[in-house]
Amino acid sequence: MTDIKEESGEKKSLNFIEQAIESDIKEGKNAGKIQTRFPPEPNGYLHIGHAKAICMDFGVAKKYGGICNLRFDDTNPVKEDTEYVDSIMEDIQWMGFQWENIYYASDYFQQVWDFAVELIKQGKAYIDEQNAEEIAKQKGTPTQAGTESPYRNRPMEESLALFNKMNTGEIEEGAMVLRAKIDMANPNMHFRDPIIYRVIKHPHHRTGDAWKAYPMYDFAHGQSDYFEGVTHSICTLEFEVHRPLYDYFVNELKETSLAGEAGYRPRQMEFNRLNLTYTVMSKRKLLTLVKEGLVNGWDDPRMPTICGYRRRGYSPESIRKFIDMIGYTKYEALNDVSLLEAALREDLNTRATRVSAVLNPVKLIITNYPEGQVEEMEAINNPEDQNSGMHHIQFGRELWMEREDFMEDAPKKFFRMTPGQEVRLKNAYIVKCTGCKKDENGEITEVYCEYDPHTRSGMPESNRKVKGTLHWVSCSHCLPAEVRLYDRLFKIENPGAEVDSDFRELLNPESLKVLTNCYVEKYLSELKPYSYLQFQRIGYFNIDKESTPEKLIFNRTVGLKDTWGKINHNPQK
Ligand code: ATP
Ligand code: MG
């Protein structure tokens, strides 16, 4: 592998696409020009798989001084919508990338049509009046040649006239298609007279009802690349078998008067898809989850969509770091979500403001602390970032602490609150637990302790060794909050691969737990939605987009440690 020096000074080896691009540049192909495109179909929101393609398409263009355009692959009006167009633009920019131009496959409808007409005239395409089922039956198998359509040799004038009718609305959907006349015996099934145009009588989100005949993917993508000036058309591995057909149509196109610049040629290259454990990545399935209300919209924080991750509290940097870690190869793989979470923790550690929140509160009373006294203390925003500054927290006689941090009869290694034991209250004093109060059901209602006034953080005696440090918030200086705890959306590792069961049945019933009785420090009401936070000792959280200072809502982004394996949710493990 070739090595290059990255901007960061880190040595990094080139992936196979970068290597190929470098050798194209060396060979002077396309006069050294580099142009890519990111070609989403606007039929859903982008997911983290698309993020991998985005990092590649925009990344290599930037790295080699080229440009990357955003091209909406809008050749199927039935499933497409401007809502998706807008969300796609927002998500790409949030990921940190900027396109040079925005194009639509529909921009090329006229040129693609003209090319189809040209092929008909040359006897290289014909109108087939069989239905999809009949055509499929004649395809043959990889080892057995297909059967030629009875319409294959019809006069080109007839095909031309019918092709025009396909576009005027005179022909019903499915009644006829335009097929390229290539080779019904080709070992590559995509060459067996592929369908290149069909009738769709549904208004298009951009062109309205100007067109009734729409090109198929294989007849639109390469041509759009060509007309646009794309030099490297990078896509995922499932298109590898389409590449010969891509090249075939580009070659044919170059022979026509539509072609323009003679020396130029786009090159298709393929890398492996991103697949993630405990989720599904198909837009169709994600759309089902949204439509059937199994999640709360495309940006539900459990969704693998870019907007879902954003709402959940992921940073774009953490997603890019993960994509960098898994890399680009020629082999399909299932990527472990815990790797994504590790990248996330590493990133949020440097980014998140440290605050205190008590999710399962019980009252702690410092019996020897003067009533009515309040002390203001400094809390460092982020020890990993010297420029992050600090904010103030208030301390008083009555605090909220986590119920799990107290035990009346504790085992030896319980270094938290238990009668007779000292602990430190974070940023404040060392206290010694003196007991608790219970209600008639034995439920603990209050915990008692005494503080040592000489041990406030920063005082000489504050160095006294205690084994545990607990977080807390002051009862009269905190705010109530709702906290949403998210977990894996699916209960099994590879729900996308299950064929025998309905994927809805594989959903993790415990993927969302809402806690409504939490307390957070007051400071949090000053921060904006999406702020990155660490609830100390608990995990990384962010402020939900629906949160208001009157009703604070937080999302758990990820726990501080990977506990999935330990809790053993997965019966297969
Ligand atoms: P889906 O199968 O989820 O519907 P798609 O491939 O139809 O996705 P497009 O909108 O056509 O979605 O994809 C735009 C680009 O993103 C394509 O270049 C495609 O190869 C790439 N892409 C889609 N899914 C993934 C993935 N899981 N990993 C990497 N790249 C992907
Ligand atoms: Mg697609």
CSV table of N, CA, C and O and ligand atoms in Angstrom, one decimal, residues 37-43 46-54 57 73 217 221 234-236 238-239 271-275 281-284, ligand 1:
chain,number,residue,atom,x,y,z
A,37,ARG,N,-19.9,12.6,-7.8
A,37,ARG,CA,-21.3,13.0,-7.4
A,37,ARG,C,-21.7,12.1,-6.3
A,37,ARG,O,-21.3,11.0,-6.2
A,38,PHE,N,-22.6,12.6,-5.5
A,38,PHE,CA,-23.4,11.8,-4.5
A,38,PHE,C,-24.8,11.7,-5.1
A,38,PHE,O,-25.4,12.8,-5.2
A,39,PRO,N,-25.3,10.5,-5.4
A,39,PRO,CA,-26.5,10.4,-6.2
A,39,PRO,C,-27.7,9.8,-5.4
A,39,PRO,O,-28.2,8.7,-5.7
A,40,PRO,N,-28.2,10.4,-4.3
A,40,PRO,CA,-29.3,9.8,-3.6
A,40,PRO,C,-30.6,9.8,-4.4
A,40,PRO,O,-30.9,10.8,-5.1
A,41,GLU,N,-31.4,8.8,-4.2
A,41,GLU,CA,-32.8,8.9,-4.7
A,41,GLU,C,-33.6,9.6,-3.6
A,41,GLU,O,-33.6,9.1,-2.5
A,42,PRO,N,-34.3,10.6,-3.9
A,42,PRO,CA,-35.1,11.3,-2.9
A,42,PRO,C,-36.4,10.6,-2.5
A,42,PRO,O,-37.5,11.1,-2.7
A,43,ASN,N,-36.2,9.4,-2.0
A,43,ASN,CA,-37.3,8.6,-1.6
A,43,ASN,C,-37.3,8.2,-0.1
A,43,ASN,O,-37.9,7.2,0.3
A,46,LEU,N,-31.6,10.1,4.6
A,46,LEU,CA,-30.3,9.5,4.5
A,46,LEU,C,-30.0,8.7,5.8
A,46,LEU,O,-30.4,9.2,6.9
A,47,HIS,N,-29.4,7.5,5.6
A,47,HIS,CA,-29.0,6.8,6.8
A,47,HIS,C,-27.4,6.8,6.9
A,47,HIS,O,-26.8,7.3,6.0
A,48,ILE,N,-26.9,6.1,7.9
A,48,ILE,CA,-25.5,6.1,8.1
A,48,ILE,C,-24.7,5.4,7.0
A,48,ILE,O,-23.6,5.7,6.7
A,49,GLY,N,-25.4,4.5,6.2
A,49,GLY,CA,-24.8,3.9,5.1
A,49,GLY,C,-24.5,5.0,4.0
A,49,GLY,O,-23.4,5.0,3.4
A,50,HIS,N,-25.5,5.9,3.8
A,50,HIS,CA,-25.3,7.0,2.9
A,50,HIS,C,-24.1,7.9,3.4
A,50,HIS,O,-23.4,8.4,2.6
A,51,ALA,N,-24.0,8.0,4.7
A,51,ALA,CA,-22.9,8.8,5.2
A,51,ALA,C,-21.5,8.3,4.8
A,51,ALA,O,-20.6,9.0,4.5
A,52,LYS,N,-21.4,6.9,4.7
A,52,LYS,CA,-20.2,6.3,4.2
A,52,LYS,C,-19.9,6.7,2.7
A,52,LYS,O,-18.8,7.1,2.3
A,53,ALA,N,-21.0,6.7,1.9
A,53,ALA,CA,-20.9,7.1,0.5
A,53,ALA,C,-20.5,8.6,0.4
A,53,ALA,O,-19.7,9.0,-0.4
A,54,ILE,N,-21.2,9.4,1.3
A,54,ILE,CA,-20.9,10.9,1.3
A,54,ILE,C,-19.4,11.1,1.6
A,54,ILE,O,-18.8,11.9,0.9
A,57,ASP,N,-17.5,10.2,-1.6
A,57,ASP,CA,-17.7,11.0,-2.8
A,57,ASP,C,-17.2,12.4,-2.6
A,57,ASP,O,-16.4,12.9,-3.5
A,73,ASP,N,-31.2,11.4,-7.8
A,73,ASP,CA,-31.5,10.4,-8.8
A,73,ASP,C,-33.0,10.2,-8.8
A,73,ASP,O,-33.6,9.2,-8.2
A,217,TYR,N,-32.8,2.9,-14.0
A,217,TYR,CA,-31.5,3.2,-13.4
A,217,TYR,C,-30.3,3.1,-14.3
A,217,TYR,O,-29.5,4.0,-14.5
A,221,HIS,N,-28.2,6.4,-15.1
A,221,HIS,CA,-27.1,6.8,-14.2
A,221,HIS,C,-25.8,7.2,-15.0
A,221,HIS,O,-25.2,8.2,-14.8
A,234,ILE,N,-18.6,6.7,-8.1
A,234,ILE,CA,-18.3,5.7,-7.0
A,234,ILE,C,-19.6,5.2,-6.4
A,234,ILE,O,-20.5,6.0,-6.0
A,235,CYS,N,-19.8,3.9,-6.3
A,235,CYS,CA,-21.0,3.4,-5.8
A,235,CYS,C,-20.8,2.1,-4.9
A,235,CYS,O,-19.6,1.8,-4.7
A,236,THR,N,-21.8,1.4,-4.6
A,236,THR,CA,-21.6,0.3,-3.7
A,236,THR,C,-21.6,-1.0,-4.5
A,236,THR,O,-21.9,-1.1,-5.7
A,238,GLU,N,-23.0,-3.8,-5.0
A,238,GLU,CA,-24.1,-4.5,-5.7
A,238,GLU,C,-24.2,-4.0,-7.2
A,238,GLU,O,-24.8,-4.6,-8.0
A,239,PHE,N,-23.5,-2.8,-7.5
A,239,PHE,CA,-23.5,-2.3,-8.8
A,239,PHE,C,-22.4,-2.8,-9.7
A,239,PHE,O,-22.2,-2.5,-10.9
A,271,PHE,N,-17.4,0.1,-3.8
A,271,PHE,CA,-16.9,-0.3,-2.5
A,271,PHE,C,-18.0,-1.0,-1.6
A,271,PHE,O,-19.2,-1.0,-2.0
A,272,ASN,N,-17.6,-1.6,-0.5
A,272,ASN,CA,-18.6,-2.3,0.3
A,272,ASN,C,-19.5,-1.4,1.1
A,272,ASN,O,-19.2,-0.4,1.6
A,273,ARG,N,-20.8,-1.8,1.2
A,273,ARG,CA,-21.8,-1.1,1.9
A,273,ARG,C,-21.5,-1.1,3.4
A,273,ARG,O,-20.8,-2.0,3.9
A,274,LEU,N,-22.0,-0.1,4.1
A,274,LEU,CA,-22.0,-0.1,5.5
A,274,LEU,C,-23.3,-0.8,6.0
A,274,LEU,O,-24.4,-0.5,5.6
A,275,ASN,N,-23.1,-1.9,6.8
A,275,ASN,CA,-24.2,-2.5,7.4
A,275,ASN,C,-23.9,-2.5,8.9
A,275,ASN,O,-22.7,-2.7,9.3
A,281,MET,N,-30.9,-1.2,7.4
A,281,MET,CA,-30.4,-0.1,6.6
A,281,MET,C,-31.2,0.1,5.3
A,281,MET,O,-30.9,1.0,4.6
A,282,SER,N,-32.2,-0.7,5.1
A,282,SER,CA,-33.0,-0.5,3.9
A,282,SER,C,-34.0,0.7,4.1
A,282,SER,O,-34.7,0.7,5.0
A,283,LYS,N,-34.1,1.5,3.1
A,283,LYS,CA,-35.0,2.7,3.1
A,283,LYS,C,-36.4,2.2,3.2
A,283,LYS,O,-37.2,2.8,3.9
A,284,ARG,N,-36.7,1.1,2.5
A,284,ARG,CA,-38.0,0.5,2.5
A,284,ARG,C,-38.5,0.2,3.9
A,284,ARG,O,-39.5,0.5,4.4
B,1,ATP,P1,-31.5,1.7,0.1
B,1,ATP,O1,-31.1,0.4,-0.4
B,1,ATP,O2,-31.4,1.9,1.6
B,1,ATP,O3,-32.9,2.1,-0.4
B,1,ATP,P2,-30.2,3.0,-2.0
B,1,ATP,O4,-28.9,2.4,-2.4
B,1,ATP,O5,-31.3,2.8,-2.9
B,1,ATP,O6,-30.5,2.7,-0.5
B,1,ATP,P3,-29.6,5.7,-2.8
B,1,ATP,O7,-30.4,6.9,-2.4
B,1,ATP,O8,-29.8,5.2,-4.2
B,1,ATP,O9,-30.0,4.6,-1.8
B,1,ATP,O10,-28.1,5.8,-2.4
B,1,ATP,C1,-27.3,6.9,-2.7
B,1,ATP,C2,-25.9,6.5,-2.7
B,1,ATP,O11,-25.6,6.0,-1.4
B,1,ATP,C3,-25.5,5.4,-3.6
B,1,ATP,O12,-24.3,5.7,-4.2
B,1,ATP,C4,-25.5,4.1,-2.8
B,1,ATP,O13,-24.6,3.2,-3.3
B,1,ATP,C5,-25.0,4.7,-1.5
B,1,ATP,N1,-25.4,3.9,-0.3
B,1,ATP,C6,-26.7,3.5,-0.1
B,1,ATP,N2,-26.7,2.6,1.0
B,1,ATP,C7,-25.4,2.5,1.4
B,1,ATP,C8,-24.7,1.8,2.5
B,1,ATP,N3,-25.4,1.0,3.3
B,1,ATP,N4,-23.4,1.9,2.6
B,1,ATP,C9,-22.7,2.6,1.7
B,1,ATP,N5,-23.2,3.4,0.7
B,1,ATP,C10,-24.6,3.3,0.6
